[in-house]
PDB file of C-alpha atoms in Angstrom:
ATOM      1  CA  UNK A   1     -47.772 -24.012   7.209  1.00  0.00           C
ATOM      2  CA  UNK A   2     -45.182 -24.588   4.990  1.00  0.00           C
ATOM      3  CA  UNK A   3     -45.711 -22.194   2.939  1.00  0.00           C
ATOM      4  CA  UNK A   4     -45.786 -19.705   5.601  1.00  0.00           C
ATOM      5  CA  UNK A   5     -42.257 -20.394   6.359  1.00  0.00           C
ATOM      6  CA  UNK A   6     -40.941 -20.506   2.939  1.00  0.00           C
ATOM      7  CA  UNK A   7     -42.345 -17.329   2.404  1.00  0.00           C
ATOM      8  CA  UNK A   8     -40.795 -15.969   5.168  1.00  0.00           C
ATOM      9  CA  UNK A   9     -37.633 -17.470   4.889  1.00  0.00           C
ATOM     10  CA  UNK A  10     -37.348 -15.915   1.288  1.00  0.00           C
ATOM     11  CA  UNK A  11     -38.724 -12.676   2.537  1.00  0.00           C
ATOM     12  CA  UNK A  12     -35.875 -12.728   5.113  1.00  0.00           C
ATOM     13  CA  UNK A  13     -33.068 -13.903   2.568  1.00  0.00           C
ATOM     14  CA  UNK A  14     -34.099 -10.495   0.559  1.00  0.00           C
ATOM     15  CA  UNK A  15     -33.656  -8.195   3.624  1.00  0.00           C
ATOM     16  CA  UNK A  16     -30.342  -9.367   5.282  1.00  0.00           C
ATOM     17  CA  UNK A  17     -29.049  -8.928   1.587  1.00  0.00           C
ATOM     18  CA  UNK A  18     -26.639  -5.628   1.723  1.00  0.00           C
ATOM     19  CA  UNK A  19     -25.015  -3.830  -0.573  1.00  0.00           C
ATOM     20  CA  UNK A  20     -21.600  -2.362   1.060  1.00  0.00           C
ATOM     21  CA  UNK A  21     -18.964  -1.516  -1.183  1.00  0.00           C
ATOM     22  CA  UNK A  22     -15.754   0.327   0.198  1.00  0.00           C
ATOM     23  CA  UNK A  23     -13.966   1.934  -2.364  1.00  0.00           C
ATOM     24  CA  UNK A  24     -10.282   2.410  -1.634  1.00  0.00           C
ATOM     25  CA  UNK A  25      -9.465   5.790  -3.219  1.00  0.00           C
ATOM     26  CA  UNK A  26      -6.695   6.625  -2.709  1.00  0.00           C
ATOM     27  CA  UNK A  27      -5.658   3.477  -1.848  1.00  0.00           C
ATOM     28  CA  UNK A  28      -1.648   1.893  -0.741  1.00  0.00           C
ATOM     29  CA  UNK A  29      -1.514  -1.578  -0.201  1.00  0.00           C
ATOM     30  CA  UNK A  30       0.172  -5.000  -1.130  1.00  0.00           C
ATOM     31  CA  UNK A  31       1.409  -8.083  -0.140  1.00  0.00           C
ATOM     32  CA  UNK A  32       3.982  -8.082   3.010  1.00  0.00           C
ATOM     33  CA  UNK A  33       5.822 -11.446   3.373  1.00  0.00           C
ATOM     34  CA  UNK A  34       2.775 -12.986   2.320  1.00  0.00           C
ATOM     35  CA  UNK A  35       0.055 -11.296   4.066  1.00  0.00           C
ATOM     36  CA  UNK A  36      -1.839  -8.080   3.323  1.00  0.00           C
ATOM     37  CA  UNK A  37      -1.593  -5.041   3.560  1.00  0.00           C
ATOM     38  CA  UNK A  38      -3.549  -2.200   3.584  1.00  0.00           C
ATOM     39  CA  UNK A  39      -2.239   1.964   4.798  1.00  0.00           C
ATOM     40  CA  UNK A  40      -4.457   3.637   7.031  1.00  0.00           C
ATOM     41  CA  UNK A  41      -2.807   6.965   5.868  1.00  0.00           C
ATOM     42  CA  UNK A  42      -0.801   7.647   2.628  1.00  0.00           C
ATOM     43  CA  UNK A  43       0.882  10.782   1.380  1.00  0.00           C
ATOM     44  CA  UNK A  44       3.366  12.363  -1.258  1.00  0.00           C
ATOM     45  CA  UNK A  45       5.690  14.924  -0.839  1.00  0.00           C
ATOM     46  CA  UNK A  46       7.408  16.834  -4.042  1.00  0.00           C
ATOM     47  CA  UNK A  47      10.728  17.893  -2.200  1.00  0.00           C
ATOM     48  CA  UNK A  48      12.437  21.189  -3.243  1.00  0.00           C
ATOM     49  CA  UNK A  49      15.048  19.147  -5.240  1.00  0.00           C
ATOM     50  CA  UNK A  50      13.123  17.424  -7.853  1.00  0.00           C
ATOM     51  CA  UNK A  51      12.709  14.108  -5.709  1.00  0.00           C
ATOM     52  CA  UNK A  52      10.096  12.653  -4.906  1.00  0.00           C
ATOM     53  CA  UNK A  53       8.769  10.842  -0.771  1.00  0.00           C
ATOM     54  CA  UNK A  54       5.881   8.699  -0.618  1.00  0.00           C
ATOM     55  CA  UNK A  55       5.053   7.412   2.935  1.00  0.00           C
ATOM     56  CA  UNK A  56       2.125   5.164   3.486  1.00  0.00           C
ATOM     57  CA  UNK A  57       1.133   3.712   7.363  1.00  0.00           C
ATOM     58  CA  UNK A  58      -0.845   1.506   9.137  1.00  0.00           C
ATOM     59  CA  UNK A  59      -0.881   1.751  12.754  1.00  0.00           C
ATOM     60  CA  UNK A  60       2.623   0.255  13.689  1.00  0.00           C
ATOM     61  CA  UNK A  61       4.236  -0.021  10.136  1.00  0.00           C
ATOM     62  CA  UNK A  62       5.356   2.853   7.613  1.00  0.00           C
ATOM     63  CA  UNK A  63       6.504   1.992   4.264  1.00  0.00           C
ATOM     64  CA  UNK A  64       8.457   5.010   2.554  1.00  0.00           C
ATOM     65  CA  UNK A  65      10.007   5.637  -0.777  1.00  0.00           C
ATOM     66  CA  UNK A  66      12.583   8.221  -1.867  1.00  0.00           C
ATOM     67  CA  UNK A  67      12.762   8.806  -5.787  1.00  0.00           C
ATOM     68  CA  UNK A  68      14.496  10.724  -8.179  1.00  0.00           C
ATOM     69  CA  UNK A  69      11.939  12.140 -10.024  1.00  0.00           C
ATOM     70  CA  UNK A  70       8.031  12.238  -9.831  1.00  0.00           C
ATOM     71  CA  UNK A  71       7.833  11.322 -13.319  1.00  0.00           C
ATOM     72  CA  UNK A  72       6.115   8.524 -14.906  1.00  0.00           C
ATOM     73  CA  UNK A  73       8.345   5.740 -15.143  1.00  0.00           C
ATOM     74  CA  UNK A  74       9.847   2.859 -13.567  1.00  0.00           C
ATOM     75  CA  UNK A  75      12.381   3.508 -10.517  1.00  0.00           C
ATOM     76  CA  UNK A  76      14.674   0.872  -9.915  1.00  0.00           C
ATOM     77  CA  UNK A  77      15.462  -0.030  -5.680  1.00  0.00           C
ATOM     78  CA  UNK A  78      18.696  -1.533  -4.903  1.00  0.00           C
ATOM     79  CA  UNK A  79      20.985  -0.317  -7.637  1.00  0.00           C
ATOM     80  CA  UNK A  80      21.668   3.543  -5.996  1.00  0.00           C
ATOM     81  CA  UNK A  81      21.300   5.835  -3.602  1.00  0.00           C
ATOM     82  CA  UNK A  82      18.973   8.148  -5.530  1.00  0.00           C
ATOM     83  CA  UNK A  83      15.953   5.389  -5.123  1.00  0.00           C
ATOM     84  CA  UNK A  84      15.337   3.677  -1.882  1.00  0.00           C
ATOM     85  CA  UNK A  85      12.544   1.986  -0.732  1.00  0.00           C
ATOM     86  CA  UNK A  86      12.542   1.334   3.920  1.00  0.00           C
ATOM     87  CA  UNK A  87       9.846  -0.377   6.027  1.00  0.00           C
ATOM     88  CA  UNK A  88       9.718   0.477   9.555  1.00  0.00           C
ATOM     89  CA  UNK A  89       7.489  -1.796  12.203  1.00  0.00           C
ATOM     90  CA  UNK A  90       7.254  -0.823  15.918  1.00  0.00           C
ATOM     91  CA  UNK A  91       5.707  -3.411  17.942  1.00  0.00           C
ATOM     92  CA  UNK A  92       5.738  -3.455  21.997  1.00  0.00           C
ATOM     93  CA  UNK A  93       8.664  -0.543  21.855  1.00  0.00           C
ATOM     94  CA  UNK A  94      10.562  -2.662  19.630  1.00  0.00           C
ATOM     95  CA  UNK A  95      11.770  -1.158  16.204  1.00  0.00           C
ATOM     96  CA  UNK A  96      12.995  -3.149  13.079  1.00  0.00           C
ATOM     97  CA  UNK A  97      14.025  -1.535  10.485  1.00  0.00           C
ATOM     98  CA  UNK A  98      14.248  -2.436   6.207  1.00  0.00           C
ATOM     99  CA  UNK A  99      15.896  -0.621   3.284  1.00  0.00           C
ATOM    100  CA  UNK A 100      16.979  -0.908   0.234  1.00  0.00           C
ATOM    101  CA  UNK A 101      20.462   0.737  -1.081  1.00  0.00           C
ATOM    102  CA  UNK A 102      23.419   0.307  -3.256  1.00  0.00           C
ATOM    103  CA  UNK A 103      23.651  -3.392  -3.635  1.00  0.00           C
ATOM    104  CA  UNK A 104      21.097  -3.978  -0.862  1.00  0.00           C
ATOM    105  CA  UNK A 105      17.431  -5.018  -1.592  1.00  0.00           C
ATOM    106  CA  UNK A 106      15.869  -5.149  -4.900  1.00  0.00           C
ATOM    107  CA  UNK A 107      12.506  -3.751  -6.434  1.00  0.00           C
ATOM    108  CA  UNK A 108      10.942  -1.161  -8.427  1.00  0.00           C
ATOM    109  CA  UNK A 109       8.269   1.501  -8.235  1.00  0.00           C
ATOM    110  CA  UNK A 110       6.431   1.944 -11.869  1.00  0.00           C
ATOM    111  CA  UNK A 111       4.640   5.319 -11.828  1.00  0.00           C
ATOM    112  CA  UNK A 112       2.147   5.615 -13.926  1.00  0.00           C
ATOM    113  CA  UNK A 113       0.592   8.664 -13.027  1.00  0.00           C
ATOM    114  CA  UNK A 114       2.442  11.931 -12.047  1.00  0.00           C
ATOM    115  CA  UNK A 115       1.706  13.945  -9.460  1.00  0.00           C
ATOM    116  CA  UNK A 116       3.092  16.805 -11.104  1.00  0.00           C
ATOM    117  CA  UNK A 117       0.325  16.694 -14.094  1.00  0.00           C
ATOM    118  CA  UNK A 118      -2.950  15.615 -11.803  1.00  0.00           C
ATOM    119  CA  UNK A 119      -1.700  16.276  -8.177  1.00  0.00           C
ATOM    120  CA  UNK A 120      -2.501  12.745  -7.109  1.00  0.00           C
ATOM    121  CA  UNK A 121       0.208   9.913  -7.797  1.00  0.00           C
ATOM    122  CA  UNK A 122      -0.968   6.156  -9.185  1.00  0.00           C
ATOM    123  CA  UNK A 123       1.925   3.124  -9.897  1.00  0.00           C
ATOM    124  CA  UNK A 124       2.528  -0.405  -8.956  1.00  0.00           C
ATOM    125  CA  UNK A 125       5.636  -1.423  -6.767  1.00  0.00           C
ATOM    126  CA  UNK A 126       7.505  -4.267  -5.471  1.00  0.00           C
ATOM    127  CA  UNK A 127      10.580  -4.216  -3.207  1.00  0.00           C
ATOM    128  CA  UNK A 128      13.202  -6.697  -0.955  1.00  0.00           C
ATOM    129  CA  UNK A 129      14.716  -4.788   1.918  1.00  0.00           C
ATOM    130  CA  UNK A 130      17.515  -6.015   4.410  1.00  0.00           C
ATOM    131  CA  UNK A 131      17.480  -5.437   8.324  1.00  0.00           C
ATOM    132  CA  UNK A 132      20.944  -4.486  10.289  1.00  0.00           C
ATOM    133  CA  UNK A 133      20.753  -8.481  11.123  1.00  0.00           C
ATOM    134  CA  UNK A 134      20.451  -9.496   6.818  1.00  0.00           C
ATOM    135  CA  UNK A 135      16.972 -10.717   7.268  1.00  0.00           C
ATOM    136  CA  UNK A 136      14.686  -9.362   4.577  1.00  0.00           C
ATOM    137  CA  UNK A 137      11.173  -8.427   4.243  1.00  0.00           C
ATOM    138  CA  UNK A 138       9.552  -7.221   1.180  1.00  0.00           C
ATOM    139  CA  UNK A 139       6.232  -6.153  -0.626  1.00  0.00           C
ATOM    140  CA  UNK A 140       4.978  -7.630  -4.072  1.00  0.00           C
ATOM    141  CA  UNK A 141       1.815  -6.852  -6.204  1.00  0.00           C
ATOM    142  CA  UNK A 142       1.728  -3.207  -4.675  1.00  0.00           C
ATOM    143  CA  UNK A 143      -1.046  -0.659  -5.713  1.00  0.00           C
ATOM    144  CA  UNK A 144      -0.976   2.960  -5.145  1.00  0.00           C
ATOM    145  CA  UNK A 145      -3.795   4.482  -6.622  1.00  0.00           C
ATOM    146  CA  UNK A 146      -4.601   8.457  -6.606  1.00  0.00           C
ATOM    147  CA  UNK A 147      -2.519   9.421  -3.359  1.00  0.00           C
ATOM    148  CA  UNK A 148      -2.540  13.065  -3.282  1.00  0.00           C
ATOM    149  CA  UNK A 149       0.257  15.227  -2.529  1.00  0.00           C
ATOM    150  CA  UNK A 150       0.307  16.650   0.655  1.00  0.00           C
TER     151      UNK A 150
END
């Protein structure tokens, strides 16, 4: 008898055994404020003047970047106008809002793979952004990985 029921309960560790692997291509996530954070949706746009939006949401939160170039590189937040970084959550009609700016916020976005050479963008970021009130709220060990443009 037991044997009968070791045998089964081996038999029965082998078939509840799964192998489910989610790959996240493209993928846009990090770490908000300590938590994370994964985009349902991620796209970027090559505007008509050389810069360069990446959006990425989640079902109440969108996390955008405006860039000078599309170029590999790192892109500094906080320092100009010509590279911000916002983060906009909507929860129960309420909107708060996060950017970075000249003096405001800090951060960077390293690109490491252009979407002018392959079509699909791939870098690393991290970024502080201020609310009208001076509260921040920020990102760190951020992934984007082959986000195509749109």
């Amino acid at each position: 008898m037991r044997k009968v029921i070791l045998v089964l309960l081996i038999m029965f560790s082998f078939v509840s055994c799964t192998d489910d692997v989610t790959f996240n291509d493209p993928s846009f996530q990090g770490i908000k404020d300590g938590e994370n954070w994964r985009a349902n949706d991620a796209r970027v746009i090559l505007n008509a003047n050389g810069t360069m939006t990446i959006e990425a949401y989640s079902q109440f939160e969108v996390v955008k970047f405006v860039v000078s170039s599309p170029s590999k590189g790192t892109r500094t937040f906080g320092v100009n106008a010509s590279n911000v970084a916002s983060y906009v959550a909507t929860y129960d009609g309420i909107t708060d809002s996060y950017t970075t700016g000249v003096d405001v916020g800090s951060g960077e976005l390293k690109i490491t793979e252009s979407p002018t050479a392959t079509g699909k963008l791939s870098g690393t970021f991290k970024f502080r952004a201020v609310n009208a009130d001076g509260t921040e709220s920020g990102f760190t060990n951020g992934v984007i990985y082959n986000i195509p443009v749109k």
